[in-house]
PDB file of C-alpha atoms in Angstrom:
ATOM      1  CA  MET A 869      26.797 -11.190 -23.962  1.00 69.00           C
ATOM      2  CA  PHE A 870      26.255 -11.771 -20.407  1.00 70.00           C
ATOM      3  CA  TYR A 871      29.709 -10.042 -19.663  1.00 64.00           C
ATOM      4  CA  LEU A 872      28.626  -6.956 -21.554  1.00 65.00           C
ATOM      5  CA  ILE A 873      25.323  -6.648 -19.783  1.00 72.00           C
ATOM      6  CA  GLU A 874      26.932  -7.171 -16.056  1.00 74.00           C
ATOM      7  CA  LYS A 875      29.395  -4.198 -17.287  1.00 64.00           C
ATOM      8  CA  LEU A 876      26.389  -2.003 -18.316  1.00 71.00           C
ATOM      9  CA  ALA A 877      24.578  -2.814 -15.058  1.00 70.00           C
ATOM     10  CA  THR A 878      27.702  -1.738 -13.265  1.00 72.00           C
ATOM     11  CA  ALA A 879      27.934   1.445 -15.170  1.00 69.00           C
ATOM     12  CA  VAL A 880      24.173   2.103 -14.261  1.00 68.00           C
ATOM     13  CA  ARG A 881      24.716   1.435 -10.773  1.00 74.00           C
ATOM     14  CA  GLY A 882      27.827   3.508 -11.026  1.00 71.00           C
ATOM     15  CA  GLY A 883      25.870   6.748 -12.460  1.00 70.00           C
ATOM     16  CA  THR A 884      23.087   6.177  -9.713  1.00 71.00           C
ATOM     17  CA  ARG A 885      25.638   6.276  -7.115  1.00 71.00           C
ATOM     18  CA  GLU A 886      27.087   9.670  -8.574  1.00 70.00           C
ATOM     19  CA  VAL A 887      23.701  11.148  -8.775  1.00 68.00           C
ATOM     20  CA  LEU A 888      22.943  10.326  -5.496  1.00 67.00           C
ATOM     21  CA  GLU A 889      26.291  11.444  -4.088  1.00 69.00           C
ATOM     22  CA  THR A 890      25.708  14.789  -5.985  1.00 72.00           C
ATOM     23  CA  ALA A 891      22.517  15.355  -4.480  1.00 68.00           C
ATOM     24  CA  VAL A 892      23.829  14.432  -0.805  1.00 62.00           C
ATOM     25  CA  ASP A 893      26.560  16.992  -0.984  1.00 62.00           C
ATOM     26  CA  ALA A 894      24.249  19.594  -2.740  1.00 68.00           C
ATOM     27  CA  ASN A 895      21.975  19.128   0.407  1.00 75.00           C
ATOM     28  CA  ALA A 896      24.723  18.457   2.991  1.00 74.00           C
ATOM     29  CA  ILE A 897      23.747  21.193   5.483  1.00 75.00           C
ATOM     30  CA  ARG A 898      19.928  20.450   5.124  1.00 80.00           C
ATOM     31  CA  ILE A 899      20.626  16.704   5.587  1.00 78.00           C
ATOM     32  CA  LEU A 900      22.751  17.468   8.787  1.00 77.00           C
ATOM     33  CA  GLY A 901      20.124  20.059  10.132  1.00 81.00           C
ATOM     34  CA  GLN A 902      17.284  17.272   9.837  1.00 82.00           C
ATOM     35  CA  GLU A 903      19.423  14.740  11.488  1.00 82.00           C
ATOM     36  CA  MET A 904      20.257  16.897  14.107  1.00 81.00           C
ATOM     37  CA  TYR A 905      16.703  17.678  14.663  1.00 83.00           C
ATOM     38  CA  GLU A 906      15.763  13.869  14.917  1.00 84.00           C
ATOM     39  CA  CYS A 907      18.468  13.423  17.398  1.00 83.00           C
ATOM     40  CA  GLU A 908      16.931  16.438  19.562  1.00 84.00           C
ATOM     41  CA  SER A 909      13.637  14.613  19.328  1.00 85.00           C
ATOM     42  CA  SER A 910      15.262  11.417  20.463  1.00 84.00           C
ATOM     43  CA  LEU A 911      16.855  13.371  23.123  1.00 84.00           C
ATOM     44  CA  ARG A 912      13.538  14.722  24.421  1.00 87.00           C
ATOM     45  CA  GLU A 913      11.987  11.368  24.398  1.00 87.00           C
ATOM     46  CA  ALA A 914      14.907   9.995  26.373  1.00 85.00           C
ATOM     47  CA  LYS A 915      14.615  12.772  29.055  1.00 86.00           C
ATOM     48  CA  GLN A 916      10.972  12.028  29.267  1.00 89.00           C
ATOM     49  CA  HIS A 917      11.768   8.084  29.949  1.00 88.00           C
ATOM     50  CA  LEU A 918      14.467   9.063  32.417  1.00 86.00           C
ATOM     51  CA  ALA A 919      11.955  11.492  34.214  1.00 89.00           C
ATOM     52  CA  GLN A 920       9.594   8.489  34.505  1.00 89.00           C
ATOM     53  CA  VAL A 921      12.340   6.324  35.768  1.00 87.00           C
ATOM     54  CA  MET A 922      13.244   8.782  38.435  1.00 89.00           C
ATOM     55  CA  ALA A 923       9.692   8.914  39.533  1.00 90.00           C
ATOM     56  CA  ASP A 924       9.433   5.292  39.927  1.00 89.00           C
ATOM     57  CA  LYS A 925      12.290   5.165  41.902  1.00 89.00           C
ATOM     58  CA  LEU A 926      11.191   7.672  44.218  1.00 90.00           C
ATOM     59  CA  ARG A 927       7.805   5.823  44.511  1.00 90.00           C
ATOM     60  CA  LEU A 928       9.668   2.723  45.254  1.00 89.00           C
ATOM     61  CA  GLN A 929      11.837   4.341  47.742  1.00 89.00           C
ATOM     62  CA  ARG A 930       8.941   5.724  49.579  1.00 90.00           C
ATOM     63  CA  GLN A 931       7.456   2.246  49.808  1.00 87.00           C
ATOM     64  CA  LEU A 932      10.805   0.926  51.212  1.00 88.00           C
ATOM     65  CA  GLU A 933      10.789   3.310  53.807  1.00 89.00           C
ATOM     66  CA  VAL A 934       7.346   2.383  55.006  1.00 87.00           C
ATOM     67  CA  GLN A 935       8.000  -1.518  54.506  1.00 85.00           C
ATOM     68  CA  LYS A 936      11.264  -0.811  56.642  1.00 85.00           C
ATOM     69  CA  THR A 937       9.336   1.077  59.329  1.00 86.00           C
ATOM     70  CA  GLN A 938       6.494  -1.888  59.604  1.00 85.00           C
ATOM     71  CA  LEU A 939       9.383  -4.609  59.473  1.00 82.00           C
ATOM     72  CA  ALA A 940      10.929  -2.748  62.491  1.00 85.00           C
ATOM     73  CA  ALA A 941       7.711  -2.821  64.193  1.00 84.00           C
ATOM     74  CA  LYS A 942       7.134  -6.574  63.509  1.00 82.00           C
ATOM     75  CA  GLU A 943      10.520  -7.254  64.893  1.00 82.00           C
ATOM     76  CA  ASN A 944       9.813  -5.541  68.152  1.00 86.00           C
ATOM     77  CA  LEU A 945       6.661  -7.241  68.534  1.00 80.00           C
ATOM     78  CA  ILE A 946       8.360 -10.747  67.948  1.00 80.00           C
ATOM     79  CA  CYS A 947      10.872  -9.568  70.505  1.00 85.00           C
ATOM     80  CA  ARG A 948       8.363  -8.809  73.184  1.00 83.00           C
ATOM     81  CA  TYR A 949       6.371 -12.128  72.561  1.00 78.00           C
ATOM     82  CA  LEU A 950       9.809 -13.777  73.345  1.00 80.00           C
ATOM     83  CA  GLU A 951      10.338 -11.608  76.441  1.00 81.00           C
ATOM     84  CA  GLN A 952       6.948 -12.716  77.729  1.00 82.00           C
ATOM     85  CA  GLY A 953       7.602 -16.289  76.858  1.00 79.00           C
ATOM     86  CA  ASP A 954       4.848 -16.491  74.227  1.00 78.00           C
ATOM     87  CA  GLU A 955       6.436 -18.684  71.788  1.00 78.00           C
ATOM     88  CA  ALA A 956       3.529 -19.541  69.641  1.00 78.00           C
ATOM     89  CA  ALA A 957       2.524 -15.661  69.044  1.00 77.00           C
ATOM     90  CA  ALA A 958       6.301 -15.050  68.318  1.00 75.00           C
ATOM     91  CA  LEU A 959       6.261 -18.029  65.912  1.00 78.00           C
ATOM     92  CA  ALA A 960       2.989 -16.712  64.198  1.00 76.00           C
ATOM     93  CA  GLN A 961       4.567 -13.258  63.828  1.00 79.00           C
ATOM     94  CA  ALA A 962       8.077 -14.609  62.540  1.00 78.00           C
ATOM     95  CA  ASP A 963       6.618 -16.278  59.714  1.00 79.00           C
ATOM     96  CA  ASP A 964       4.754 -13.016  58.669  1.00 80.00           C
ATOM     97  CA  PHE A 965       8.240 -11.191  59.485  1.00 79.00           C
ATOM     98  CA  SER A 966      10.193 -13.727  57.206  1.00 83.00           C
ATOM     99  CA  GLN A 967       7.582 -13.028  54.116  1.00 84.00           C
ATOM    100  CA  HIS A 968       7.930  -9.362  54.819  1.00 82.00           C
ATOM    101  CA  GLU A 969      11.595  -9.201  54.996  1.00 83.00           C
ATOM    102  CA  ALA A 970      11.739 -11.325  51.581  1.00 84.00           C
ATOM    103  CA  ARG A 971       9.334  -8.792  49.635  1.00 85.00           C
ATOM    104  CA  LEU A 972      11.634  -6.017  51.310  1.00 84.00           C
ATOM    105  CA  ALA A 973      14.725  -7.298  49.816  1.00 86.00           C
ATOM    106  CA  GLN A 974      13.110  -7.971  46.498  1.00 88.00           C
ATOM    107  CA  GLN A 975      11.833  -4.232  46.421  1.00 87.00           C
ATOM    108  CA  GLN A 976      15.316  -3.144  47.523  1.00 88.00           C
ATOM    109  CA  ARG A 977      17.091  -4.954  44.618  1.00 90.00           C
ATOM    110  CA  GLN A 978      14.257  -3.156  42.119  1.00 88.00           C
ATOM    111  CA  HIS A 979      15.405   0.093  43.731  1.00 89.00           C
ATOM    112  CA  ASP A 980      19.079  -0.606  43.024  1.00 90.00           C
ATOM    113  CA  GLN A 981      18.415  -1.812  39.594  1.00 90.00           C
ATOM    114  CA  LEU A 982      16.236   1.446  38.931  1.00 88.00           C
ATOM    115  CA  HIS A 983      19.056   3.492  40.233  1.00 90.00           C
ATOM    116  CA  ALA A 984      21.790   1.781  38.366  1.00 90.00           C
ATOM    117  CA  TYR A 985      19.736   2.149  35.194  1.00 89.00           C
ATOM    118  CA  GLU A 986      19.006   5.946  36.174  1.00 89.00           C
ATOM    119  CA  GLN A 987      22.727   6.816  36.478  1.00 89.00           C
ATOM    120  CA  ARG A 988      23.415   4.907  32.949  1.00 89.00           C
ATOM    121  CA  LEU A 989      20.857   7.004  31.315  1.00 88.00           C
ATOM    122  CA  LEU A 990      22.048  10.065  32.865  1.00 87.00           C
ATOM    123  CA  GLN A 991      25.541   9.541  31.589  1.00 88.00           C
ATOM    124  CA  THR A 992      24.198   8.705  28.170  1.00 86.00           C
ATOM    125  CA  LEU A 993      21.946  11.960  27.910  1.00 86.00           C
ATOM    126  CA  LYS A 994      25.010  13.966  28.941  1.00 86.00           C
ATOM    127  CA  SER A 995      27.200  12.799  26.428  1.00 86.00           C
ATOM    128  CA  THR A 996      24.710  12.937  23.598  1.00 85.00           C
ATOM    129  CA  ALA A 997      23.722  16.598  24.857  1.00 85.00           C
ATOM    130  CA  ASN A 998      27.372  17.328  24.583  1.00 87.00           C
ATOM    131  CA  LYS A 999      27.897  15.755  21.181  1.00 85.00           C
ATOM    132  CA  LEU A1000      24.613  17.593  19.854  1.00 84.00           C
ATOM    133  CA  GLU A1001      25.992  20.785  21.115  1.00 84.00           C
ATOM    134  CA  HIS A1002      29.216  20.177  19.317  1.00 85.00           C
ATOM    135  CA  TYR A1003      27.439  19.323  16.003  1.00 83.00           C
ATOM    136  CA  ARG A1004      25.044  22.406  16.403  1.00 82.00           C
ATOM    137  CA  ALA A1005      27.952  24.907  16.778  1.00 82.00           C
ATOM    138  CA  GLU A1006      29.413  23.052  13.551  1.00 82.00           C
ATOM    139  CA  LEU A1007      26.282  23.602  11.662  1.00 79.00           C
ATOM    140  CA  ARG A1008      25.959  27.256  12.613  1.00 80.00           C
ATOM    141  CA  MET A1009      29.767  27.511  11.149  1.00 81.00           C
ATOM    142  CA  ALA A1010      28.798  25.463   7.938  1.00 80.00           C
ATOM    143  CA  GLN A1011      25.762  27.893   7.640  1.00 78.00           C
ATOM    144  CA  ALA A1012      27.683  31.055   8.073  1.00 79.00           C
ATOM    145  CA  THR A1013      30.385  29.704   5.469  1.00 79.00           C
ATOM    146  CA  GLN A1014      27.962  28.875   3.009  1.00 75.00           C
ATOM    147  CA  HIS A1015      26.338  32.475   3.302  1.00 76.00           C
ATOM    148  CA  ALA A1016      29.980  33.943   3.129  1.00 77.00           C
ATOM    149  CA  GLN A1017      30.779  31.689  -0.047  1.00 73.00           C
ATOM    150  CA  GLN A1018      27.434  32.984  -1.558  1.00 73.00           C
ATOM    151  CA  ALA A1019      28.106  36.451  -0.996  1.00 74.00           C
ATOM    152  CA  VAL A1020      31.935  36.188  -2.412  1.00 73.00           C
ATOM    153  CA  GLY A1021      30.504  34.497  -5.300  1.00 70.00           C
ATOM    154  CA  LYS A1022      28.026  37.157  -6.137  1.00 70.00           C
ATOM    155  CA  LEU A1023      30.772  39.825  -5.583  1.00 66.00           C
ATOM    156  CA  SER A1024      33.084  37.972  -7.686  1.00 67.00           C
ATOM    157  CA  ARG A1025      30.473  37.464 -10.650  1.00 65.00           C
ATOM    158  CA  HIS A1026      29.368  41.306 -10.489  1.00 60.00           C
ATOM    159  CA  SER A1027      33.135  42.008 -10.682  1.00 58.00           C
ATOM    160  CA  ASN A1028      33.485  39.782 -13.818  1.00 57.00           C
ATOM    161  CA  VAL A1029      30.279  41.440 -15.461  1.00 54.00           C
ATOM    162  CA  HIS A1030      31.372  44.964 -14.544  1.00 58.00           C
ATOM    163  CA  SER A1031      35.041  44.623 -15.114  1.00 62.00           C
ATOM    164  CA  ASP A1032      34.586  46.815 -18.457  1.00 66.00           C
ATOM    165  CA  LYS A1033      32.574  49.432 -16.962  1.00 68.00           C
ATOM    166  CA  PHE A1034      35.285  49.763 -14.222  1.00 64.00           C
ATOM    167  CA  ALA A1035      38.015  50.250 -16.826  1.00 70.00           C
ATOM    168  CA  ARG A1036      35.911  53.003 -18.501  1.00 75.00           C
ATOM    169  CA  MET A1037      35.462  54.570 -15.113  1.00 74.00           C
ATOM    170  CA  GLN A1038      39.003  54.517 -14.379  1.00 75.00           C
ATOM    171  CA  ASP A1039      39.929  56.096 -17.808  1.00 73.00           C
ATOM    172  CA  SER A1040      37.207  58.889 -17.026  1.00 78.00           C
ATOM    173  CA  LEU A1041      39.235  59.645 -13.772  1.00 77.00           C
ATOM    174  CA  GLU A1042      42.422  59.690 -15.211  1.00 78.00           C
ATOM    175  CA  ARG A1043      41.153  62.123 -17.873  1.00 80.00           C
ATOM    176  CA  ILE A1044      39.678  64.430 -15.313  1.00 79.00           C
ATOM    177  CA  GLN A1045      42.968  64.294 -13.168  1.00 79.00           C
ATOM    178  CA  GLN A1046      44.984  65.130 -16.481  1.00 81.00           C
ATOM    179  CA  ARG A1047      42.633  68.159 -16.965  1.00 80.00           C
ATOM    180  CA  HIS A1048      43.132  69.312 -13.320  1.00 80.00           C
ATOM    181  CA  ASN A1049      46.982  68.984 -13.566  1.00 78.00           C
ATOM    182  CA  ALA A1050      46.884  70.962 -16.718  1.00 77.00           C
ATOM    183  CA  PHE A1051      45.057  73.587 -15.294  1.00 75.00           C
ATOM    184  CA  ASP A1052      47.308  73.820 -12.123  1.00 71.00           C
ATOM    185  CA  ASP A1053      50.463  73.729 -14.455  1.00 71.00           C
ATOM    186  CA  GLN A1054      48.804  76.633 -16.667  1.00 78.00           C
ATOM    187  CA  MET A1055      48.029  78.686 -13.503  1.00 73.00           C
ATOM    188  CA  GLN A1056      51.697  78.129 -12.289  1.00 70.00           C
ATOM    189  CA  ALA A1057      53.093  79.267 -15.763  1.00 69.00           C
ATOM    190  CA  GLN A1058      51.120  82.459 -15.775  1.00 71.00           C
ATOM    191  CA  GLN A1059      52.565  83.213 -12.164  1.00 66.00           C
ATOM    192  CA  ASP A1060      56.150  82.684 -13.172  1.00 63.00           C
ATOM    193  CA  ILE A1061      55.572  85.000 -16.164  1.00 68.00           C
ATOM    194  CA  ALA A1062      54.165  87.680 -13.898  1.00 63.00           C
ATOM    195  CA  ALA A1063      56.867  87.622 -11.665  1.00 59.00           C
ATOM    196  CA  TYR A1064      59.527  87.308 -14.326  1.00 59.00           C
ATOM    197  CA  LEU A1065      57.818  90.518 -16.027  1.00 60.00           C
ATOM    198  CA  ASN A1066      57.831  92.158 -12.517  1.00 62.00           C
ATOM    199  CA  GLY A1067      61.513  91.487 -12.069  1.00 57.00           C
ATOM    200  CA  ASP A1068      60.604  88.861  -9.074  1.00 59.00           C
ATOM    201  CA  LEU A1069      61.369  85.657  -8.352  1.00 54.00           C
ATOM    202  CA  PRO A1070      59.018  83.053  -9.538  1.00 57.00           C
ATOM    203  CA  PRO A1071      56.732  81.796  -6.434  1.00 60.00           C
ATOM    204  CA  ALA A1072      58.528  78.471  -6.138  1.00 62.00           C
ATOM    205  CA  GLN A1073      61.949  79.955  -6.077  1.00 63.00           C
ATOM    206  CA  GLN A1074      60.557  82.641  -3.656  1.00 61.00           C
ATOM    207  CA  VAL A1075      59.483  79.987  -1.390  1.00 60.00           C
ATOM    208  CA  ARG A1076      62.711  78.342  -1.570  1.00 68.00           C
ATOM    209  CA  GLU A1077      64.355  81.685  -1.025  1.00 64.00           C
ATOM    210  CA  GLN A1078      62.344  82.346   2.104  1.00 67.00           C
ATOM    211  CA  ALA A1079      63.009  78.952   3.430  1.00 66.00           C
ATOM    212  CA  ALA A1080      66.830  79.403   3.109  1.00 64.00           C
ATOM    213  CA  LYS A1081      66.534  82.618   5.024  1.00 62.00           C
ATOM    214  CA  VAL A1082      64.555  81.044   7.839  1.00 56.00           C
ATOM    215  CA  LEU A1083      67.399  78.352   7.963  1.00 63.00           C
ATOM    216  CA  GLU A1084      70.133  81.014   7.928  1.00 62.00           C
ATOM    217  CA  ARG A1085      68.430  83.164  10.756  1.00 63.00           C
ATOM    218  CA  LEU A1086      68.022  80.029  12.941  1.00 62.00           C
ATOM    219  CA  ARG A1087      71.719  78.991  12.381  1.00 66.00           C
ATOM    220  CA  ASN A1088      73.005  82.313  13.446  1.00 65.00           C
ATOM    221  CA  ALA A1089      70.683  82.888  16.325  1.00 64.00           C
ATOM    222  CA  PRO A1090      72.483  82.752  19.823  1.00 65.00           C
ATOM    223  CA  ARG A1091      71.544  79.750  21.849  1.00 60.00           C
ATOM    224  CA  PRO A1092      70.586  80.251  25.438  1.00 56.00           C
TER     225      PRO A1092
END
């Protein structure tokens, strides 16, 4: 009994999967468009984050320049004290110089870390943008293909629906052509009869005779 229930549950899961797959396939283009929209939103957020990182790096870089200038000034001051033989003043400045130098080294490491993070983020954004452009082109192609298939399907259905009408139209056209041909044949026959009664050649034969005379005249004409 339990075995049968398990089989039935498997069948239900299979049916659910088939329904879901059918729904996904039927809305594949819409799903792809939404996925691209969400990816573009994430890309915009990443760009804003990158802009903030770059701004922080520039701010820290300006602070580094100020710190380096101040540190150079302290170093010059210590050197002057040493030249003057004022060891106590030089030592006091050296202690402050050491702390300042440590802060500068820490800020430099932070700046380098921000720069490395900025470069990685730039590469990621560039790669993501390229992939997104690829899928954007594929989406446009899929939409165009879908529209073309829909148009062909409509034309095919209309052709099947109106095939009997087309056959009747072709029959009418053939009957019209037959009437025209019959009228032309009758006119030709009347011309042939009139020519025969007048002792002339039929028009068609007259044309052939005239063409033969032209060929004969050209054949016997002197060449320059």
